[in-house]
mmCIF file of C-alpha atoms in Angstrom:
data_model
loop_
_atom_site.group_PDB
_atom_site.id
_atom_site.type_symbol
_atom_site.label_atom_id
_atom_site.label_comp_id
_atom_site.label_asym_id
_atom_site.label_seq_id
_atom_site.Cartn_x
_atom_site.Cartn_y
_atom_site.Cartn_z
ATOM 1 C CA MET S 19 22.193 52.433 -62.525
ATOM 2 C CA ALA S 20 21.912 48.922 -60.578
ATOM 3 C CA LEU S 21 19.591 47.567 -63.211
ATOM 4 C CA LYS S 22 22.562 48.458 -65.935
ATOM 5 C CA LEU S 23 24.579 47.115 -64.004
ATOM 6 C CA GLY S 24 23.221 44.062 -63.651
ATOM 7 C CA TYR S 25 23.106 43.276 -67.117
ATOM 8 C CA LEU S 26 26.551 44.512 -67.663
ATOM 9 C CA ILE S 27 27.499 41.729 -64.734
ATOM 10 C CA LEU S 28 25.777 39.088 -66.593
ATOM 11 C CA THR S 29 27.280 39.833 -69.768
ATOM 12 C CA LEU S 30 30.767 39.622 -68.546
ATOM 13 C CA THR S 31 29.843 36.157 -66.803
ATOM 14 C CA THR S 32 28.673 34.883 -69.975
ATOM 15 C CA ILE S 33 31.596 36.447 -71.811
ATOM 16 C CA ILE S 34 34.045 34.718 -69.193
ATOM 17 C CA PHE S 35 32.145 31.437 -69.652
ATOM 18 C CA LEU S 36 32.267 31.582 -73.771
ATOM 19 C CA LEU S 37 36.173 32.204 -73.080
ATOM 20 C CA ILE S 38 36.418 29.005 -70.765
ATOM 21 C CA ILE S 39 34.928 26.584 -73.267
ATOM 22 C CA GLY S 40 36.286 27.992 -76.035
ATOM 23 C CA LEU S 41 39.679 27.875 -74.637
ATOM 24 C CA LYS S 42 39.284 24.371 -73.386
ATOM 25 C CA ALA S 43 38.223 23.543 -76.717
ATOM 26 C CA ILE S 44 41.399 24.894 -78.526
ATOM 27 C CA ASN S 45 43.993 23.476 -76.127
ATOM 28 C CA ALA S 46 42.373 20.192 -76.354
ATOM 29 C CA SER S 47 42.257 20.079 -80.559
ATOM 30 C CA SER S 48 43.958 23.283 -82.065
ATOM 31 C CA SER S 49 47.034 22.792 -84.102
ATOM 32 C CA ASN S 50 47.533 26.320 -83.703
ATOM 33 C CA PRO S 51 46.602 27.333 -80.674
ATOM 34 C CA SER S 52 47.846 31.203 -80.262
ATOM 35 C CA ARG S 53 46.202 31.826 -83.403
ATOM 36 C CA ASP S 54 42.685 30.378 -82.515
ATOM 37 C CA LYS S 55 43.024 32.022 -79.081
ATOM 38 C CA ILE S 56 43.447 35.409 -80.436
ATOM 39 C CA ILE S 57 40.777 35.079 -83.159
ATOM 40 C CA LEU S 58 38.453 33.954 -80.009
ATOM 41 C CA ILE S 59 39.088 37.145 -78.123
ATOM 42 C CA PHE S 60 38.824 39.263 -80.742
ATOM 43 C CA GLY S 61 35.926 38.209 -82.114
ATOM 44 C CA LEU S 62 33.920 38.198 -78.731
ATOM 45 C CA ALA S 63 35.685 41.986 -78.468
ATOM 46 C CA ILE S 64 34.332 42.845 -81.858
ATOM 47 C CA TRP S 65 30.918 42.066 -81.439
ATOM 48 C CA GLN S 66 30.657 43.332 -77.877
ATOM 49 C CA CYS S 67 31.980 46.864 -79.497
ATOM 50 C CA PHE S 68 29.650 46.249 -82.647
ATOM 51 C CA ILE S 69 26.810 46.123 -80.029
ATOM 52 C CA LEU S 70 28.032 49.418 -78.213
ATOM 53 C CA PHE S 71 28.517 51.195 -81.139
ATOM 54 C CA LEU S 72 24.958 50.751 -82.958
ATOM 55 C CA SER S 73 23.159 51.370 -79.646
ATOM 56 C CA SER S 74 25.050 54.641 -79.515
ATOM 57 C CA THR S 75 23.186 55.576 -82.519
ATOM 58 C CA ASP S 76 19.409 56.363 -83.037
ATOM 59 C CA ILE S 77 19.635 53.256 -85.641
ATOM 60 C CA LEU S 78 17.854 51.249 -83.494
ATOM 61 C CA LEU S 79 15.241 53.361 -81.969
ATOM 62 C CA SER S 80 12.313 52.975 -84.262
ATOM 63 C CA TYR S 81 9.250 51.078 -84.336
ATOM 64 C CA GLU S 82 9.339 50.393 -88.272
ATOM 65 C CA PHE S 83 9.129 47.015 -89.767
ATOM 66 C CA PRO S 84 11.363 44.795 -89.631
ATOM 67 C CA PRO S 85 12.665 45.212 -86.328
ATOM 68 C CA ARG S 86 15.930 47.010 -86.598
ATOM 69 C CA PHE S 87 17.282 44.900 -83.192
ATOM 70 C CA ALA S 88 16.261 41.624 -85.432
ATOM 71 C CA VAL S 89 18.123 42.652 -88.254
ATOM 72 C CA ALA S 90 21.019 43.971 -86.359
ATOM 73 C CA PHE S 91 21.929 41.570 -84.078
ATOM 74 C CA ILE S 92 19.516 37.917 -83.822
ATOM 75 C CA ILE S 93 19.593 37.486 -87.747
ATOM 76 C CA PRO S 94 23.182 37.568 -87.851
ATOM 77 C CA SER S 95 24.043 35.730 -84.619
ATOM 78 C CA PHE S 96 21.560 33.047 -85.855
ATOM 79 C CA ILE S 97 23.034 32.862 -89.426
ATOM 80 C CA PHE S 98 26.596 32.838 -87.832
ATOM 81 C CA THR S 99 25.397 29.991 -85.544
ATOM 82 C CA GLY S 100 24.141 27.414 -88.358
ATOM 83 C CA VAL S 101 27.232 27.964 -90.579
ATOM 84 C CA PHE S 102 29.530 28.030 -87.893
ATOM 85 C CA LEU S 103 28.427 24.688 -85.806
ATOM 86 C CA TYR S 104 27.520 23.030 -89.265
ATOM 87 C CA ARG S 105 31.140 23.274 -90.377
ATOM 88 C CA SER S 106 32.375 22.194 -87.122
ATOM 89 C CA ARG S 107 29.769 19.624 -86.452
ATOM 90 C CA ASN S 108 32.708 16.824 -86.819
ATOM 91 C CA LYS S 109 35.636 18.431 -85.514
ATOM 92 C CA LYS S 110 37.244 17.228 -82.359
ATOM 93 C CA TRP S 111 36.837 20.801 -80.354
ATOM 94 C CA ILE S 112 32.978 19.822 -80.465
ATOM 95 C CA HIS S 113 33.806 17.071 -77.565
ATOM 96 C CA ALA S 114 36.376 18.897 -75.926
ATOM 97 C CA ILE S 115 33.960 20.944 -73.923
ATOM 98 C CA PRO S 116 32.001 18.839 -71.160
ATOM 99 C CA GLU S 117 28.495 18.181 -72.216
ATOM 100 C CA GLN S 118 27.201 19.063 -68.715
ATOM 101 C CA TRP S 119 28.899 22.678 -68.414
ATOM 102 C CA ILE S 120 26.762 23.923 -71.395
ATOM 103 C CA ILE S 121 23.561 22.566 -69.713
ATOM 104 C CA TYR S 122 24.144 23.694 -66.297
ATOM 105 C CA PHE S 123 25.066 27.105 -67.630
ATOM 106 C CA GLN S 124 21.585 27.743 -69.353
ATOM 107 C CA SER S 125 20.420 28.705 -65.901
ATOM 108 C CA PHE S 126 21.666 32.125 -66.381
ATOM 109 C CA ARG S 127 18.603 32.344 -67.980
ATOM 110 C CA VAL S 128 16.681 32.702 -64.684
ATOM 111 C CA ILE S 129 18.820 35.587 -64.146
ATOM 112 C CA VAL S 130 17.886 37.338 -67.617
ATOM 113 C CA GLU S 131 14.371 37.110 -66.696
ATOM 114 C CA THR S 132 14.772 38.500 -63.152
ATOM 115 C CA LEU S 133 16.503 41.391 -64.525
ATOM 116 C CA PHE S 134 13.561 41.463 -66.670
ATOM 117 C CA VAL S 135 10.883 41.782 -63.717
ATOM 118 C CA PHE S 136 13.322 44.795 -62.264
ATOM 119 C CA SER S 137 13.113 46.498 -65.842
ATOM 120 C CA VAL S 138 9.271 46.659 -65.890
ATOM 121 C CA ALA S 139 9.369 48.129 -62.594
ATOM 122 C CA GLN S 140 11.679 50.811 -64.155
ATOM 123 C CA GLY S 141 9.266 51.084 -67.241
ATOM 124 C CA ILE S 142 11.912 49.616 -69.518
ATOM 125 C CA LEU S 143 9.897 46.329 -70.326
ATOM 126 C CA ASN S 144 6.159 45.468 -70.235
ATOM 127 C CA TYR S 145 5.264 42.916 -68.119
ATOM 128 C CA HIS S 146 3.883 40.763 -70.925
ATOM 129 C CA VAL S 147 7.469 40.171 -72.097
ATOM 130 C CA THR S 148 8.422 38.693 -68.483
ATOM 131 C CA ILE S 149 7.137 35.921 -66.077
ATOM 132 C CA GLU S 150 4.334 37.866 -65.218
ATOM 133 C CA GLY S 151 3.115 37.730 -68.435
ATOM 134 C CA TYR S 152 3.474 35.285 -71.369
ATOM 135 C CA ASN S 153 7.419 34.680 -71.056
ATOM 136 C CA PHE S 154 8.275 30.930 -69.601
ATOM 137 C CA ASP S 155 11.776 31.549 -70.062
ATOM 138 C CA MET S 156 12.642 31.622 -66.287
ATOM 139 C CA ILE S 157 11.031 28.448 -65.637
ATOM 140 C CA PHE S 158 12.952 26.641 -68.053
ATOM 141 C CA GLY S 159 16.444 28.481 -66.652
ATOM 142 C CA PHE S 160 15.190 26.384 -63.625
ATOM 143 C CA THR S 161 15.636 23.208 -65.077
ATOM 144 C CA ALA S 162 19.025 23.416 -66.453
ATOM 145 C CA PRO S 163 20.526 22.378 -62.989
ATOM 146 C CA ILE S 164 17.969 19.940 -62.634
ATOM 147 C CA ILE S 165 18.374 18.006 -65.819
ATOM 148 C CA ALA S 166 22.029 18.242 -65.931
ATOM 149 C CA TYR S 167 22.173 16.655 -62.280
ATOM 150 C CA ALA S 168 19.978 14.126 -63.233
ATOM 151 C CA VAL S 169 21.469 13.399 -66.421
ATOM 152 C CA TYR S 170 25.272 13.898 -65.745
ATOM 153 C CA GLY S 171 25.300 13.868 -61.976
ATOM 154 C CA LYS S 172 23.188 10.843 -61.028
ATOM 155 C CA GLU S 173 22.215 9.025 -64.293
ATOM 156 C CA TRP S 174 18.850 8.938 -63.272
ATOM 157 C CA LEU S 175 17.983 9.804 -67.065
ATOM 158 C CA PRO S 176 19.492 8.550 -70.506
ATOM 159 C CA LYS S 177 21.341 11.390 -72.654
ATOM 160 C CA LYS S 178 18.425 11.615 -74.915
ATOM 161 C CA ALA S 179 16.541 13.250 -72.355
ATOM 162 C CA ILE S 180 18.920 16.449 -72.833
ATOM 163 C CA LEU S 181 18.330 16.566 -76.550
ATOM 164 C CA SER S 182 14.463 16.482 -76.128
ATOM 165 C CA TRP S 183 15.092 19.647 -73.346
ATOM 166 C CA ASN S 184 17.301 21.315 -76.097
ATOM 167 C CA TYR S 185 14.618 20.990 -78.433
ATOM 168 C CA ILE S 186 12.419 22.221 -76.085
ATOM 169 C CA GLY S 187 14.798 25.433 -74.883
ATOM 170 C CA LEU S 188 14.789 26.079 -78.490
ATOM 171 C CA GLY S 189 10.790 26.551 -78.383
ATOM 172 C CA VAL S 190 10.839 28.706 -75.201
ATOM 173 C CA LEU S 191 12.995 30.936 -77.112
ATOM 174 C CA ALA S 192 11.304 30.837 -80.223
ATOM 175 C CA SER S 193 8.179 31.876 -78.043
ATOM 176 C CA VAL S 194 10.123 34.728 -76.253
ATOM 177 C CA ILE S 195 11.222 36.172 -79.731
ATOM 178 C CA PHE S 196 7.437 36.201 -80.466
ATOM 179 C CA LEU S 197 6.571 37.821 -77.753
ATOM 180 C CA PHE S 198 8.700 40.804 -78.366
ATOM 181 C CA ILE S 199 8.035 40.998 -81.938
ATOM 182 C CA THR S 200 3.941 40.790 -81.188
ATOM 183 C CA VAL S 201 4.227 43.393 -78.271
ATOM 184 C CA ILE S 202 5.613 46.124 -81.017
ATOM 185 C CA TYR S 203 3.682 45.143 -83.910
ATOM 186 C CA LYS S 204 0.601 43.369 -82.952
ATOM 187 C CA PRO S 205 -0.016 45.254 -79.656
ATOM 188 C CA GLU S 206 -3.819 45.022 -79.967
ATOM 189 C CA ILE S 207 -3.386 41.161 -79.007
ATOM 190 C CA TYR S 208 -2.388 42.575 -75.021
ATOM 191 C CA GLY S 209 -5.101 44.907 -75.456
ATOM 192 C CA SER S 210 -3.371 48.034 -76.704
ATOM 193 C CA GLU S 211 -3.633 50.583 -79.471
ATOM 194 C CA VAL S 212 0.427 51.511 -79.175
ATOM 195 C CA PRO S 213 3.496 49.342 -78.701
ATOM 196 C CA LEU S 214 4.100 48.241 -75.804
ATOM 197 C CA LEU S 215 7.881 47.974 -75.766
ATOM 198 C CA PRO S 216 9.248 51.367 -74.862
ATOM 199 C CA LEU S 217 12.086 52.551 -77.483
ATOM 200 C CA GLU S 218 14.580 52.817 -74.204
ATOM 201 C CA ALA S 219 14.694 48.807 -74.291
ATOM 202 C CA LEU S 220 17.005 49.468 -77.184
ATOM 203 C CA THR S 221 19.313 50.882 -75.865
ATOM 204 C CA TYR S 222 22.397 49.603 -74.234
ATOM 205 C CA PRO S 223 23.042 47.849 -71.892
ATOM 206 C CA TYR S 224 19.472 46.586 -72.040
ATOM 207 C CA VAL S 225 19.867 45.730 -75.846
ATOM 208 C CA LEU S 226 22.227 42.978 -74.929
ATOM 209 C CA ILE S 227 19.630 40.858 -74.680
ATOM 210 C CA ALA S 228 18.809 40.857 -78.074
ATOM 211 C CA GLY S 229 22.573 41.199 -79.259
ATOM 212 C CA PHE S 230 24.224 38.753 -77.097
ATOM 213 C CA LEU S 231 22.313 36.828 -74.189
ATOM 214 C CA MET S 232 19.727 35.343 -75.954
ATOM 215 C CA PRO S 233 21.842 34.451 -78.815
ATOM 216 C CA VAL S 234 23.952 32.940 -76.525
ATOM 217 C CA ALA S 235 21.403 30.758 -75.319
ATOM 218 C CA VAL S 236 20.902 29.347 -78.743
ATOM 219 C CA PHE S 237 24.285 28.792 -79.997
ATOM 220 C CA LEU S 238 24.343 26.700 -76.402
ATOM 221 C CA HIS S 239 21.550 24.655 -77.149
ATOM 222 C CA PHE S 240 22.904 23.861 -80.607
ATOM 223 C CA LEU S 241 26.142 22.778 -79.796
ATOM 224 C CA SER S 242 24.777 20.640 -76.925
ATOM 225 C CA ILE S 243 22.318 18.989 -79.779
ATOM 226 C CA ILE S 244 25.126 18.220 -82.286
ATOM 227 C CA GLN S 245 27.674 16.778 -78.986
ATOM 228 C CA LEU S 246 24.340 14.379 -78.468
ATOM 229 C CA ARG S 247 23.800 13.497 -81.643
ATOM 230 C CA ASN S 248 27.390 12.843 -82.694
ATOM 231 C CA ASN S 249 27.758 10.602 -79.447
ATOM 232 C CA THR S 250 24.660 8.682 -80.428
ATOM 233 C CA LEU S 251 25.985 7.949 -84.089
ATOM 234 C CA ASN S 252 29.474 7.146 -82.666
ATOM 235 C CA SER S 253 28.521 4.924 -80.320
#
């Protein structure tokens, strides 16, 4: 119960952060803030309801290829991120969000990976997809406040360092996705003849990782990249 509560609290915290930066952006740039606030809140609520509904069925509980959790959650969220941010890349709201907030918040990935470790102890995940195996996202998460402080707090590093950091972060997330895919479809890499991801990992609230938390990390990386690239072009 405590583990499930941990996933839910982290998800709620992430939603609150998205609401804070979203409302700040709307207040600073929207010509119709009331409408845009409703869209923001409604959109986040619908996505959470969609995750809850789909995970309450048996649709996700399969080892068939392609992975259903990827088709249902990861691919749509990536498409949304790409289209939404590309269309918004020159809009004022992009720069209404303080750059450092986005970087500091990426440290939430330390909590995600900590939950992963506890999930292994309860048989929800295999250790290969955690810091005990080949998942180094926790280490990257620890760098978030360090790089943010070095660039925005003390100006020890140029903002280009944040740009490189974002690309590294996307690479780390890609490696995590690769891990989850291979423990299911190529378990022989890890010395097993059967999939190493228990189907329970695809139930609620554990599926929030693929359905919400990981896509948020990707979204924040691309948002930061757009902010920095626009600042470079305009400087």
